[in-house]
PDB file of C-alpha atoms in Angstrom:
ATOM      1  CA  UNK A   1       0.000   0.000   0.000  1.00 36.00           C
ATOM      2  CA  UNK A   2       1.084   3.650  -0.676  1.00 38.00           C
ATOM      3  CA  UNK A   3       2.223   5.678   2.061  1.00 39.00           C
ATOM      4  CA  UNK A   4      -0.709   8.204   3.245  1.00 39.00           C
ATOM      5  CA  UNK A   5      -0.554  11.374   1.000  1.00 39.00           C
ATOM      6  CA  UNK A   6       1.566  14.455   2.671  1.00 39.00           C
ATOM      7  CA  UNK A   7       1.798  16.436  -0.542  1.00 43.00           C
ATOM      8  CA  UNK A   8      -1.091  16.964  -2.817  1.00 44.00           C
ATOM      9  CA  UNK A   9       0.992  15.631  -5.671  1.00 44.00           C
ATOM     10  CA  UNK A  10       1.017  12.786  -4.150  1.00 44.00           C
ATOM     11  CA  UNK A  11      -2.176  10.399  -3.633  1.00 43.00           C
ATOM     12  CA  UNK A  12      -3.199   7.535  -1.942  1.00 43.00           C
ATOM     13  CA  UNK A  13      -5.551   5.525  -4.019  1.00 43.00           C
ATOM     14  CA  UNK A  14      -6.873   3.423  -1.490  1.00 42.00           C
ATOM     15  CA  UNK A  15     -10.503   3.720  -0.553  1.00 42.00           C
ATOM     16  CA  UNK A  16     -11.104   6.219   1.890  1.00 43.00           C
ATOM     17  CA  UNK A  17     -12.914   3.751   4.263  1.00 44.00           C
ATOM     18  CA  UNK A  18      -9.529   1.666   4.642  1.00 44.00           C
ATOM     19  CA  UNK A  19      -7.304   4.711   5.217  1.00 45.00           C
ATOM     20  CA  UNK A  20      -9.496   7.082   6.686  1.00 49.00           C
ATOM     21  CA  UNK A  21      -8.648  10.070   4.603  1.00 47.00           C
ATOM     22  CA  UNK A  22     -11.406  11.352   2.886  1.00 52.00           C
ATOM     23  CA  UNK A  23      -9.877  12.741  -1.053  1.00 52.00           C
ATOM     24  CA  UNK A  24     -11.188  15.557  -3.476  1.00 57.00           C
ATOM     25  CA  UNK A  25     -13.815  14.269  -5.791  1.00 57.00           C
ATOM     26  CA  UNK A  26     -10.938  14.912  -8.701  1.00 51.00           C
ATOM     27  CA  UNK A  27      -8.989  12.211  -6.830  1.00 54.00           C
ATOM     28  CA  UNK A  28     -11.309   9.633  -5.243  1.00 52.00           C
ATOM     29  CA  UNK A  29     -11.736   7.686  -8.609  1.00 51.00           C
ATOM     30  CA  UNK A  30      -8.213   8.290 -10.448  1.00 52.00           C
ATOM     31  CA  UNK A  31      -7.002   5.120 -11.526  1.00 50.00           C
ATOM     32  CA  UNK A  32      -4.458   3.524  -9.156  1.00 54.00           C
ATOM     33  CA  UNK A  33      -1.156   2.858 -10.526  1.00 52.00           C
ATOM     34  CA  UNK A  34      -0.335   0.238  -8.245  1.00 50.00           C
ATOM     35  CA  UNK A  35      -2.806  -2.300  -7.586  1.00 54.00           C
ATOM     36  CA  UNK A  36      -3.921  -4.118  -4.414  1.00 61.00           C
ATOM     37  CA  UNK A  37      -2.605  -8.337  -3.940  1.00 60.00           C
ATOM     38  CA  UNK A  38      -4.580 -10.347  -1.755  1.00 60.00           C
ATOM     39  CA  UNK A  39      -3.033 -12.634   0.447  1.00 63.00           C
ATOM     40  CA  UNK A  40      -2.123 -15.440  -2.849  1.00 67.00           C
ATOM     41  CA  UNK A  41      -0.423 -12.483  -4.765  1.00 64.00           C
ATOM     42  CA  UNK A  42      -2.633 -12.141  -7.526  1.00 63.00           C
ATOM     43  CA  UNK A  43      -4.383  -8.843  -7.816  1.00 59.00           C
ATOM     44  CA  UNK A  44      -7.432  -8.068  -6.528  1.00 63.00           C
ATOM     45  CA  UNK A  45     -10.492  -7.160  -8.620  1.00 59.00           C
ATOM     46  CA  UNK A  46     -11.693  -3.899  -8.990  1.00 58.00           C
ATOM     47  CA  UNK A  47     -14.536  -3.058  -6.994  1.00 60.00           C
ATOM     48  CA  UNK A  48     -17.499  -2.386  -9.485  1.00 52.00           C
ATOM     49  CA  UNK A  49     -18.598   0.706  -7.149  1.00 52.00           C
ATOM     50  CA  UNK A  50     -15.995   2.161  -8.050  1.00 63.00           C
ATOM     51  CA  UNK A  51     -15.450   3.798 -11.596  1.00 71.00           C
ATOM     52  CA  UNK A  52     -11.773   5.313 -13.235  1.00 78.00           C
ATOM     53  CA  UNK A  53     -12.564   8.629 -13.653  1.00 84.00           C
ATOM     54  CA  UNK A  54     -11.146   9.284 -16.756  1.00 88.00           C
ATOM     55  CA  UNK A  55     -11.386  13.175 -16.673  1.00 89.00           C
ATOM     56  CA  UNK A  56     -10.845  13.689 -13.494  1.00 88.00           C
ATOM     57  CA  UNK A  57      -7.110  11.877 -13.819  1.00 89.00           C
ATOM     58  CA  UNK A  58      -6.715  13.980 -16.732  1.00 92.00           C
ATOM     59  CA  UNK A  59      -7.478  17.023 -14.851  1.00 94.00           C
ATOM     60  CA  UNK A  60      -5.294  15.785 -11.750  1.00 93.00           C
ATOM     61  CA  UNK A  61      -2.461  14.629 -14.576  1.00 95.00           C
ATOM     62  CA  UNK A  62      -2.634  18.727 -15.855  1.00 95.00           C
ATOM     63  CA  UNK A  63      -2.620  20.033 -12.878  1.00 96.00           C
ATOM     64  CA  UNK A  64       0.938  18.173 -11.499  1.00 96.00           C
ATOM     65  CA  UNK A  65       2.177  18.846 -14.720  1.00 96.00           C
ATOM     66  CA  UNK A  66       1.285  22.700 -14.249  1.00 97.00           C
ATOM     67  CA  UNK A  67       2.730  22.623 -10.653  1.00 97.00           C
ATOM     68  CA  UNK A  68       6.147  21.111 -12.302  1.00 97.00           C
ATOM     69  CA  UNK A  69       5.944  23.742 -14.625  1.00 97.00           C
ATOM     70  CA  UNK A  70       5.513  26.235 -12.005  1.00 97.00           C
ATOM     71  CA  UNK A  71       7.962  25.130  -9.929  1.00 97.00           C
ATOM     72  CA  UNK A  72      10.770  24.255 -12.676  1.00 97.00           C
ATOM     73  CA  UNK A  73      10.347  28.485 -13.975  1.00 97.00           C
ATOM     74  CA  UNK A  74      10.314  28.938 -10.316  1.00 97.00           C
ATOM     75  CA  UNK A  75      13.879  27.139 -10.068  1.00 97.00           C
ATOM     76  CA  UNK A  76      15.213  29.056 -13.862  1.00 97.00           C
ATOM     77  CA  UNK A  77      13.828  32.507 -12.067  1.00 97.00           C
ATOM     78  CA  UNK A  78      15.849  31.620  -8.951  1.00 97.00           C
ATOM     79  CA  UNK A  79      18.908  30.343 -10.824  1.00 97.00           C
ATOM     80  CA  UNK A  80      18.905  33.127 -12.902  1.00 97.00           C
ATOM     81  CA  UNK A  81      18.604  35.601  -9.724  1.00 97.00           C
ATOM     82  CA  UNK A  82      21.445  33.782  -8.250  1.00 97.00           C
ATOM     83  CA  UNK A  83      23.668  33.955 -11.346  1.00 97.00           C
ATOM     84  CA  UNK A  84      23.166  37.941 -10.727  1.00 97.00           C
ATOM     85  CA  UNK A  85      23.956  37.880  -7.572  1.00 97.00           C
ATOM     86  CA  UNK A  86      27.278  35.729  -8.034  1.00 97.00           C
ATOM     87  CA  UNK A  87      28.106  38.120 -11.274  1.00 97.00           C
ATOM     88  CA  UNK A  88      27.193  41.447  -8.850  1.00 97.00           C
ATOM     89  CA  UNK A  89      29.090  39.861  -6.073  1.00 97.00           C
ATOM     90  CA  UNK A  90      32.314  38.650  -8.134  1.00 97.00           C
ATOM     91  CA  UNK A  91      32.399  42.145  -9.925  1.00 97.00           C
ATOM     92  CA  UNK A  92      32.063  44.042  -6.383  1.00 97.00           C
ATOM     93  CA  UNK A  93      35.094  41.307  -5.221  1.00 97.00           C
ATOM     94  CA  UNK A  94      36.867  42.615  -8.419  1.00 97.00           C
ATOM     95  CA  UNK A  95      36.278  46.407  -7.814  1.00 97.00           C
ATOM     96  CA  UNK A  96      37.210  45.944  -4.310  1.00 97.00           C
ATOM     97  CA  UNK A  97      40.217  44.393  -5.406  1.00 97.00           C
ATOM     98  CA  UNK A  98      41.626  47.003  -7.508  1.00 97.00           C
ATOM     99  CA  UNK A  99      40.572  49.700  -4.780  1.00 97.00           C
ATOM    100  CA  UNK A 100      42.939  47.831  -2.431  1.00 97.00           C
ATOM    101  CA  UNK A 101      45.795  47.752  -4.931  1.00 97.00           C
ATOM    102  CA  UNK A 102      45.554  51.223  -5.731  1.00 97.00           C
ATOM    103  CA  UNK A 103      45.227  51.839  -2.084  1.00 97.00           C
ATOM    104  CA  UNK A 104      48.460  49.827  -1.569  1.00 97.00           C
ATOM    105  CA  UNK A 105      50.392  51.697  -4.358  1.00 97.00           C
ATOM    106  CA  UNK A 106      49.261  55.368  -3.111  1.00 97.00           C
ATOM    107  CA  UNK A 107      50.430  53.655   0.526  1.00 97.00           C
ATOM    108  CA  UNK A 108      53.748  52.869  -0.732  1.00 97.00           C
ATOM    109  CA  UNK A 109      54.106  55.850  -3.048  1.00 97.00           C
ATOM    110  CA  UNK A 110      53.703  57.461   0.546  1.00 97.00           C
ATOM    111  CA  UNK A 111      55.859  55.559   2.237  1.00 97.00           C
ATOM    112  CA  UNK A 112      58.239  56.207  -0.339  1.00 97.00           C
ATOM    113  CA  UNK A 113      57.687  60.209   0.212  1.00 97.00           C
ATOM    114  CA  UNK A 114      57.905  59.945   3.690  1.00 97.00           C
ATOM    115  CA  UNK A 115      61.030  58.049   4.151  1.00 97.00           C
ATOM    116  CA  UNK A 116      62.578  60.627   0.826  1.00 97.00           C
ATOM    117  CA  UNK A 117      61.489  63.500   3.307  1.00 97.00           C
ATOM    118  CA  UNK A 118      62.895  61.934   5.951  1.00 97.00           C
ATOM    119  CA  UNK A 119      66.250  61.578   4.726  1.00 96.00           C
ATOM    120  CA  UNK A 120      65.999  65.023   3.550  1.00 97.00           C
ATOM    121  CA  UNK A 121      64.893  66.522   7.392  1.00 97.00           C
ATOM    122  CA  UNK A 122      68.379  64.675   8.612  1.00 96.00           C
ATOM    123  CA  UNK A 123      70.068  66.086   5.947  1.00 96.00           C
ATOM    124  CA  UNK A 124      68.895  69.402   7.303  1.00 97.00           C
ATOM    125  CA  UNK A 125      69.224  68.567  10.748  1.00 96.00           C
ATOM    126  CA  UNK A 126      73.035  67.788   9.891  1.00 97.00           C
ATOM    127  CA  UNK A 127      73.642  71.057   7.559  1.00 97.00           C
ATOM    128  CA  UNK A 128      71.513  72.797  10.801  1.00 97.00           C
ATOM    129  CA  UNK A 129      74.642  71.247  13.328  1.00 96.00           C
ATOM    130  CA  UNK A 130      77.233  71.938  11.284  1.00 96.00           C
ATOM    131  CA  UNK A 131      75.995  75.522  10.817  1.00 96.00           C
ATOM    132  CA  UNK A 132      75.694  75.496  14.298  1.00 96.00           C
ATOM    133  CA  UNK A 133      79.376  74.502  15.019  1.00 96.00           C
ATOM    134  CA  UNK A 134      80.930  77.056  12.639  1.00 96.00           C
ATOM    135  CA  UNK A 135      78.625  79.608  14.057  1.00 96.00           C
ATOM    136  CA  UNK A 136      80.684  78.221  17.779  1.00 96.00           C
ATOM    137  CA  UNK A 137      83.840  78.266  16.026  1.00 95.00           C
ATOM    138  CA  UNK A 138      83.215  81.765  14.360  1.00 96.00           C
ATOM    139  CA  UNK A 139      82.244  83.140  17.860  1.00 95.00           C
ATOM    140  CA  UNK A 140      84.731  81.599  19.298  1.00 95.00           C
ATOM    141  CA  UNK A 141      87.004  83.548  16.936  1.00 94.00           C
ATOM    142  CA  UNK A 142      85.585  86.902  16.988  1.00 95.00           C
ATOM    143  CA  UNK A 143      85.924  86.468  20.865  1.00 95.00           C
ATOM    144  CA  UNK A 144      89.618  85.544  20.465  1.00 95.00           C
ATOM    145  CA  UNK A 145      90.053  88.123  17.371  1.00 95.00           C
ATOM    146  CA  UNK A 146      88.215  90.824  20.043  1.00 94.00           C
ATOM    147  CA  UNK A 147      90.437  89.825  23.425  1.00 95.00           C
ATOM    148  CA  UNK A 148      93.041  90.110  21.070  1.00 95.00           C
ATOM    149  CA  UNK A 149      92.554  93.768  19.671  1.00 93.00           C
ATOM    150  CA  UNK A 150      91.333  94.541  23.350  1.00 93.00           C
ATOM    151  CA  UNK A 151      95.582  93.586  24.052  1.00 93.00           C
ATOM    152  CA  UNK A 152      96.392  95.490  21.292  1.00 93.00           C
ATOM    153  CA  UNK A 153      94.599  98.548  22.054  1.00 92.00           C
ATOM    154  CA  UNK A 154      95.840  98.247  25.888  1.00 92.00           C
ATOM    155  CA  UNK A 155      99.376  98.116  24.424  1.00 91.00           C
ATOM    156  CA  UNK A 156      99.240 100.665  22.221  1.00 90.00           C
ATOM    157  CA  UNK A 157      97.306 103.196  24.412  1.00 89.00           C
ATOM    158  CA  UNK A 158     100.463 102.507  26.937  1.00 90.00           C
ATOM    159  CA  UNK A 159     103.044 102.981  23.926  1.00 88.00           C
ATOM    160  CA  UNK A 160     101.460 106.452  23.424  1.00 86.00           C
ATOM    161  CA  UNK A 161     100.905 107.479  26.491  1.00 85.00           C
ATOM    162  CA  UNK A 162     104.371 106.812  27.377  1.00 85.00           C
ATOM    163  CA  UNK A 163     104.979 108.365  24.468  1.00 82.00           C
ATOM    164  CA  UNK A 164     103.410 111.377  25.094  1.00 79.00           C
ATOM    165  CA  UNK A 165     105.034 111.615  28.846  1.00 74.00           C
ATOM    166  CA  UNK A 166     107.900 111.767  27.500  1.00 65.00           C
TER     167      UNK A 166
END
């Protein structure tokens, strides 16, 4: 026997008495595909009460093969939906991508500037202390060069006044 319907695709052809689920009038008579043994094997005759409805399994036939249809445009819409999404998404993963190597070039075109200005501030810095020691040294000489014309001015201011004592 056929497992009780769950789906309305799927039907149980048994009597309703026997199973205790009560069908549409569409499906009640639809030919069984699988007919009932008895306990010998053989198949059990048809019960004369009950008639193939002809039209009926027509109609029930359509009607699957409508839900099929349905459901396999149903599948092409969805496949075709997710072949968007998986172009959209591979295109984004692509842009993004390029936006990170550009962003890593402009990063090392910076690094590059920075460490280029950064050998040029301790180039400066070192010009700066060198300037800075011959501006010592030059002080250091026009301290020297004025102690020394201080001695000369002390020794010739004594030359002249003793010159002029005399």
């Amino acid at each position: 026997m056929i497992a009780q319907a769950v789906d309305p695709l799927i039907v149980d052809h048994a009597p309703p008495a026997r199973t205790g689920v009560v069908l549409p009038e569409a499906q009640r008579n639809v030919v069984p595909l699988f007919a009932e043994h008895d306990a010998s094997g053989s198949p059990k005759a048809p019960d004369p009460a009950e008639e193939a409805d002809w039209p009926g399994a027509i109609q029930l036939v359509r009607d699957v093969g409508a839900r099929v249809r349905r459901a396999r445009e149903l599948a092409h819409d969805l496949t075709r939906q997710s072949q968007v999404l998986v172009q959209r998404s591979i295109t984004d993963a692509e842009a993004a991508e390029e936006r990170a190597r550009v962003a890593e070039a402009a990063a090392q075109s910076a690094m590059r500037r920075a460490a280029k200005s950064e050998k040029a501030a301790r180039l400066a810095e070192e010009r700066a202390r060198v300037a800075e020691e011959q501006m010592q040294a030059a002080k250091a000489s026009e301290a020297e060069a004025r102690l020394w014309l201080g001695r000369l001015y002390s020794c010739l201011r004594s030359e002249f006044d003793s010159l002029t004592l005399e």
